[in-house]
Coordinates of C-alpha atoms in Angstrom, one line a residue:
M1 CA 95.0 123.7 141.5
S2 CA 93.1 126.2 143.6
F3 CA 92.9 126.0 147.4
L4 CA 89.3 124.8 147.3
A5 CA 90.1 122.2 144.6
G6 CA 93.0 121.0 146.7
H7 CA 90.9 120.6 149.8
W8 CA 87.6 119.4 148.5
L9 CA 87.6 116.6 151.1
W10 CA 87.3 119.1 153.8
L11 CA 84.3 120.6 152.1
F12 CA 82.7 117.2 152.0
V13 CA 83.3 116.9 155.7
L14 CA 81.7 120.3 156.1
V15 CA 78.6 119.2 154.3
A16 CA 78.4 116.0 156.4
A17 CA 78.7 118.1 159.5
L18 CA 76.0 120.5 158.4
T19 CA 73.7 117.5 157.8
A20 CA 74.4 116.0 161.2
A21 CA 73.8 119.4 162.9
Y22 CA 70.5 119.8 161.1
I23 CA 69.4 116.3 162.3
V24 CA 70.5 117.0 165.9
L25 CA 68.6 120.4 166.0
S26 CA 65.5 118.8 164.6
R27 CA 65.6 116.1 167.3
R28 CA 66.1 118.7 170.1
R29 CA 63.2 120.6 168.9
R30 CA 61.0 117.5 169.2
V31 CA 62.3 116.8 172.7
Y32 CA 61.6 120.3 173.8
A33 CA 58.1 120.0 172.5
A34 CA 57.5 116.7 174.3
R35 CA 58.6 118.3 177.6
M36 CA 55.8 120.9 177.6
S37 CA 53.2 119.9 180.3
S38 CA 50.2 120.6 178.2
T39 CA 49.5 119.9 174.6
A40 CA 46.8 122.5 174.6
L41 CA 49.1 125.1 176.1
L42 CA 51.8 124.3 173.5
S43 CA 49.3 124.8 170.7
S44 CA 48.2 128.1 172.1
V45 CA 51.7 129.5 172.6
L46 CA 53.4 128.3 169.4
P47 CA 52.2 129.0 165.9
R48 CA 50.9 126.1 163.8
R49 CA 54.0 124.3 162.4
P50 CA 54.1 123.3 158.8
Q51 CA 54.0 119.7 157.6
W52 CA 57.2 117.8 158.2
W53 CA 58.2 117.6 154.5
R54 CA 57.9 121.4 154.2
R55 CA 60.5 121.8 156.9
H56 CA 62.9 119.2 155.7
V57 CA 62.8 119.4 151.9
P58 CA 64.4 122.9 151.5
A59 CA 67.2 121.9 153.8
A60 CA 67.7 118.6 152.0
L61 CA 67.9 120.4 148.6
L62 CA 70.5 122.8 150.0
L63 CA 72.6 120.0 151.4
L64 CA 72.5 118.3 148.0
A65 CA 73.5 121.5 146.3
L66 CA 76.5 121.8 148.6
A67 CA 77.4 118.1 148.0
G68 CA 77.2 118.7 144.2
L69 CA 79.6 121.6 144.5
V70 CA 82.0 119.6 146.5
I71 CA 82.0 116.8 143.9
S72 CA 82.5 119.4 141.1
L73 CA 85.7 120.5 142.8
A74 CA 87.1 117.0 142.3
R75 CA 86.7 117.6 138.5
P76 CA 84.7 114.4 137.7
A77 CA 85.0 112.9 134.3
R78 CA 83.3 110.2 132.2
A79 CA 84.8 107.7 129.7
E80 CA 83.8 108.2 126.1
R81 CA 84.6 106.1 123.0
V82 CA 86.2 108.3 120.4
P83 CA 87.1 107.2 116.8
R84 CA 90.8 107.3 116.0
E85 CA 91.7 110.0 113.6
R86 CA 94.8 108.2 112.2
A87 CA 95.9 104.5 112.2
T88 CA 96.9 101.8 109.7
I89 CA 95.5 98.3 109.9
I90 CA 96.5 95.4 107.6
L91 CA 94.1 92.6 107.3
A92 CA 96.1 89.4 106.5
I93 CA 93.9 86.4 105.5
D94 CA 95.0 82.8 105.0
V95 CA 93.8 81.4 101.6
S96 CA 95.5 78.0 101.8
N97 CA 93.6 75.0 100.6
S98 CA 92.7 74.0 104.1
M99 CA 90.4 77.0 104.2
A100 CA 88.1 75.0 101.9
A101 CA 87.1 72.8 104.9
T102 CA 83.4 72.7 105.6
D103 CA 83.5 72.4 109.4
I104 CA 82.4 76.0 109.2
Q105 CA 79.5 76.5 106.7
P106 CA 79.7 77.0 103.8
T107 CA 83.5 76.8 104.0
R108 CA 86.1 78.4 106.2
L109 CA 87.1 80.8 103.5
E110 CA 83.6 81.9 102.6
A111 CA 82.6 82.5 106.2
A112 CA 85.9 84.3 106.7
K113 CA 85.1 86.6 103.8
Q114 CA 81.7 87.6 105.4
G115 CA 83.3 88.3 108.7
A116 CA 86.1 90.4 107.1
E117 CA 83.6 92.5 105.2
A118 CA 81.6 93.1 108.4
F119 CA 84.9 94.3 110.0
V120 CA 85.5 96.7 107.2
D121 CA 82.1 98.2 107.6
Q122 CA 82.6 99.0 111.3
L123 CA 86.0 100.8 111.1
P124 CA 86.0 104.6 111.5
P125 CA 86.3 106.1 108.0
R126 CA 89.7 107.8 108.5
I127 CA 91.5 104.6 109.4
N128 CA 93.8 103.3 106.7
L129 CA 93.0 99.7 105.9
G130 CA 94.9 97.3 103.6
L131 CA 94.5 93.7 102.6
V132 CA 97.1 90.9 102.3
S133 CA 96.4 87.3 101.3
F134 CA 98.8 84.4 101.8
A135 CA 99.0 80.7 100.9
G136 CA 102.4 79.4 99.7
S137 CA 103.4 83.0 99.2
A138 CA 102.0 86.4 100.2
A139 CA 100.7 89.4 98.2
V140 CA 99.5 92.9 99.1
L141 CA 96.1 92.8 97.3
V142 CA 95.0 96.3 98.5
P143 CA 97.4 99.0 99.7
A144 CA 96.5 100.7 103.0
S145 CA 94.1 103.6 102.4
T146 CA 90.7 104.9 103.3
D147 CA 89.1 103.3 100.2
R148 CA 86.8 100.7 101.8
E149 CA 85.3 99.6 98.5
A150 CA 88.7 98.5 97.2
V151 CA 89.1 96.3 100.3
R152 CA 85.7 94.8 100.0
S153 CA 86.3 94.0 96.4
G154 CA 89.7 92.4 97.3
I155 CA 88.0 90.3 100.1
R156 CA 85.4 89.0 97.7
G157 CA 88.0 88.0 95.2
L158 CA 90.1 85.8 97.5
Q159 CA 91.1 82.5 95.9
L160 CA 92.5 79.3 97.4
G161 CA 96.1 78.2 96.9
P162 CA 98.5 75.5 98.1
A163 CA 100.7 75.5 101.2
T164 CA 100.7 78.1 104.1
A165 CA 103.2 80.9 104.6
V166 CA 102.1 82.7 107.8
G167 CA 105.6 84.3 108.2
E168 CA 105.4 85.7 104.6
G169 CA 102.0 87.1 105.3
I170 CA 103.4 89.1 108.2
F171 CA 106.4 90.3 106.2
A172 CA 104.1 91.4 103.4
S173 CA 101.9 93.2 105.9
L174 CA 104.9 95.0 107.4
Q175 CA 106.0 96.2 103.9
A176 CA 102.4 97.5 103.3
I177 CA 102.6 99.4 106.6
T178 CA 106.0 100.8 105.7
T179 CA 104.8 101.9 102.2
A180 CA 101.8 103.7 103.8
G181 CA 104.0 105.4 106.3
Q182 CA 106.4 106.7 103.6
R183 CA 103.4 108.1 101.6
M184 CA 102.2 110.0 104.7
S185 CA 105.7 111.3 105.3
D186 CA 105.8 112.6 101.8
E187 CA 102.6 114.4 102.6
G188 CA 104.2 116.0 105.7
Q189 CA 102.4 113.7 108.2
P190 CA 104.1 111.5 110.8
P191 CA 103.4 107.8 110.4
P192 CA 100.3 106.7 112.4
P193 CA 100.2 103.7 114.8
A194 CA 99.7 100.4 113.0
A195 CA 98.6 96.9 113.7
I196 CA 98.2 93.6 111.8
I197 CA 95.1 91.4 112.1
L198 CA 96.0 87.9 110.9
L199 CA 93.5 85.1 110.3
S200 CA 94.7 81.6 109.7
D201 CA 93.8 78.0 110.3
G202 CA 97.2 76.3 110.0
E203 CA 100.9 76.3 110.6
T204 CA 103.6 77.5 108.4
T205 CA 104.6 75.0 105.8
R206 CA 106.6 77.3 103.4
G207 CA 108.6 80.5 103.6
R208 CA 110.2 82.2 106.5
P209 CA 109.4 80.9 109.9
N210 CA 106.9 82.6 112.3
T211 CA 109.6 83.4 114.8
Q212 CA 111.6 85.4 112.2
A213 CA 108.4 87.3 111.2
A214 CA 107.5 87.9 114.9
T215 CA 110.9 89.4 115.6
A216 CA 110.5 91.8 112.7
A217 CA 107.1 92.9 113.8
R218 CA 108.3 93.3 117.4
D219 CA 111.3 95.4 116.3
A220 CA 108.9 97.6 114.3
E221 CA 106.7 97.9 117.3
I222 CA 103.7 96.6 115.4
P223 CA 101.5 94.1 117.2
V224 CA 100.0 91.1 115.4
D225 CA 96.5 90.2 116.5
T226 CA 95.9 86.6 115.5
I227 CA 92.6 84.7 114.9
A228 CA 92.7 80.9 114.9
Y229 CA 89.8 80.0 112.5
G230 CA 88.3 76.5 112.3
T231 CA 87.8 73.5 114.5
S232 CA 89.8 70.5 115.5
D233 CA 87.6 68.3 113.5
G234 CA 88.1 70.1 110.1
S235 CA 88.9 67.9 107.1
L236 CA 89.2 68.1 103.3
D237 CA 87.9 65.6 100.7
V238 CA 90.9 65.0 98.4
G239 CA 90.1 62.4 95.7
G240 CA 87.6 60.7 97.9
Q241 CA 89.9 60.6 100.9
E242 CA 89.3 62.7 104.0
I243 CA 92.4 64.6 105.0
P244 CA 92.4 66.1 108.6
V245 CA 93.1 69.9 108.7
P246 CA 92.7 70.8 112.4
V247 CA 93.3 74.4 113.3
N248 CA 96.8 75.1 114.8
E249 CA 96.0 77.3 117.9
D250 CA 99.4 77.0 119.6
A251 CA 101.4 78.6 116.7
L252 CA 99.0 81.5 116.4
R253 CA 98.8 82.1 120.1
E254 CA 102.6 82.2 120.3
L255 CA 102.8 84.6 117.4
A256 CA 100.5 87.0 119.1
E257 CA 102.4 86.8 122.4
Q258 CA 105.7 87.4 120.8
T259 CA 104.5 90.6 119.1
G260 CA 102.5 92.1 121.9
G261 CA 99.2 91.3 120.1
S262 CA 96.1 89.5 121.2
Y263 CA 95.1 85.9 120.4
H264 CA 91.5 84.9 119.5
R265 CA 89.8 81.7 118.5
A266 CA 86.7 81.4 116.4
T267 CA 84.9 78.2 115.5
S268 CA 81.9 79.6 113.7
G269 CA 81.0 82.6 111.5
D270 CA 79.2 84.3 114.3
E271 CA 82.2 83.9 116.7
L272 CA 84.4 85.4 114.0
E273 CA 82.2 88.4 113.6
S274 CA 82.2 88.9 117.4
V275 CA 86.1 88.7 117.4
Y276 CA 86.2 91.3 114.6
R277 CA 83.9 93.6 116.5
G278 CA 86.1 93.4 119.5
L279 CA 89.2 94.1 117.5
G280 CA 87.5 97.0 115.6
S281 CA 86.5 98.6 118.9
S282 CA 90.0 98.3 120.4
I283 CA 92.0 99.3 117.4
G284 CA 89.7 101.8 115.7
Y285 CA 88.6 103.6 118.8
R286 CA 90.2 105.0 121.9
T287 CA 88.8 105.9 125.3
E288 CA 89.0 109.5 126.4
Y289 CA 88.0 110.9 129.8
R290 CA 86.0 114.2 129.4
E291 CA 85.3 116.5 132.3
I292 CA 81.7 116.9 133.4
T293 CA 82.2 119.4 136.1
G294 CA 79.7 121.8 134.5
W295 CA 76.9 119.2 135.0
F296 CA 77.5 119.1 138.7
V297 CA 77.7 122.9 139.0
G298 CA 74.6 123.4 137.0
L299 CA 72.7 120.8 139.0
S300 CA 73.9 122.3 142.3
F301 CA 72.7 125.8 141.1
L302 CA 69.3 124.4 140.3
L303 CA 69.0 122.6 143.7
G304 CA 70.1 125.7 145.5
M305 CA 67.5 127.8 143.7
G306 CA 64.9 125.2 144.4
A307 CA 65.7 125.2 148.1
A308 CA 65.4 129.0 148.2
A309 CA 62.1 129.1 146.3
L310 CA 60.6 126.4 148.5
S311 CA 61.7 128.2 151.7
L312 CA 60.1 131.4 150.6
A313 CA 56.9 129.7 149.5
F314 CA 56.5 127.8 152.7
A315 CA 57.4 130.7 154.9
S316 CA 54.7 132.9 153.2
R317 CA 52.1 130.3 154.2
L318 CA 52.7 130.4 157.9
P319 CA 50.0 132.1 160.0

């Protein structure tokens, strides 16, 4: 770092001192004028003074130019949202029979499909996206790739099944991420960062437990972002009998915490789309700080040129 850049604070103090000195000199000039015994004598001795704004505007522009240069030495930057060039995301969706509950219209599953498709549409095009479905078992429906139409088709074709195997859904997602990483390694590319987004309304009733799946995800350093989808009043009509199917928030919250992911709750289609937008923004994009020093330097140059031009223009009008 240069001497000036390392001592920009002192330059800021200098600008403040120049501003104070200008104000003090202006006040002294007014005091001296007030001490003259005769206003008529004063007007005959001194030339006609320009209007107050003609005297102060050039100085103000010059001080602003100096302040802009001081700020530029601090190398200011602004935050910009930039799409990730490489990442792998697996969308794991619960298709157990409880997803047929109508507490979310038309059903939990149909509303989840709409939200998932909206999520697909907002991801940057170079992000690898795959689809896993799970009920009593789990299956990789669409391997992770940049083929968005394949994922949309897979989402539209989701079908209900008995039981719930959240743990198996995570293991299938981890396998899909490993397969995508191996394919990239064969192409001479290092595996990209990865994440799992898991949507479910219930607790595990079959397969390996959540804790075992969470340990595997944590060891692989892959966060699992969970979405608890449904309400506490959800129920199913089975043979004319209403069977309660409340969403299990605690299990999904614990799963996210154990893997370093984030937990979300959605009780409507609109809320689900909002959750997906937030996840797409945090996973599919990153924040970069880009230097805008040139803006301040350019503005300071324009202000300085304006101060000089106004000074010459006003001086030429004096009698």
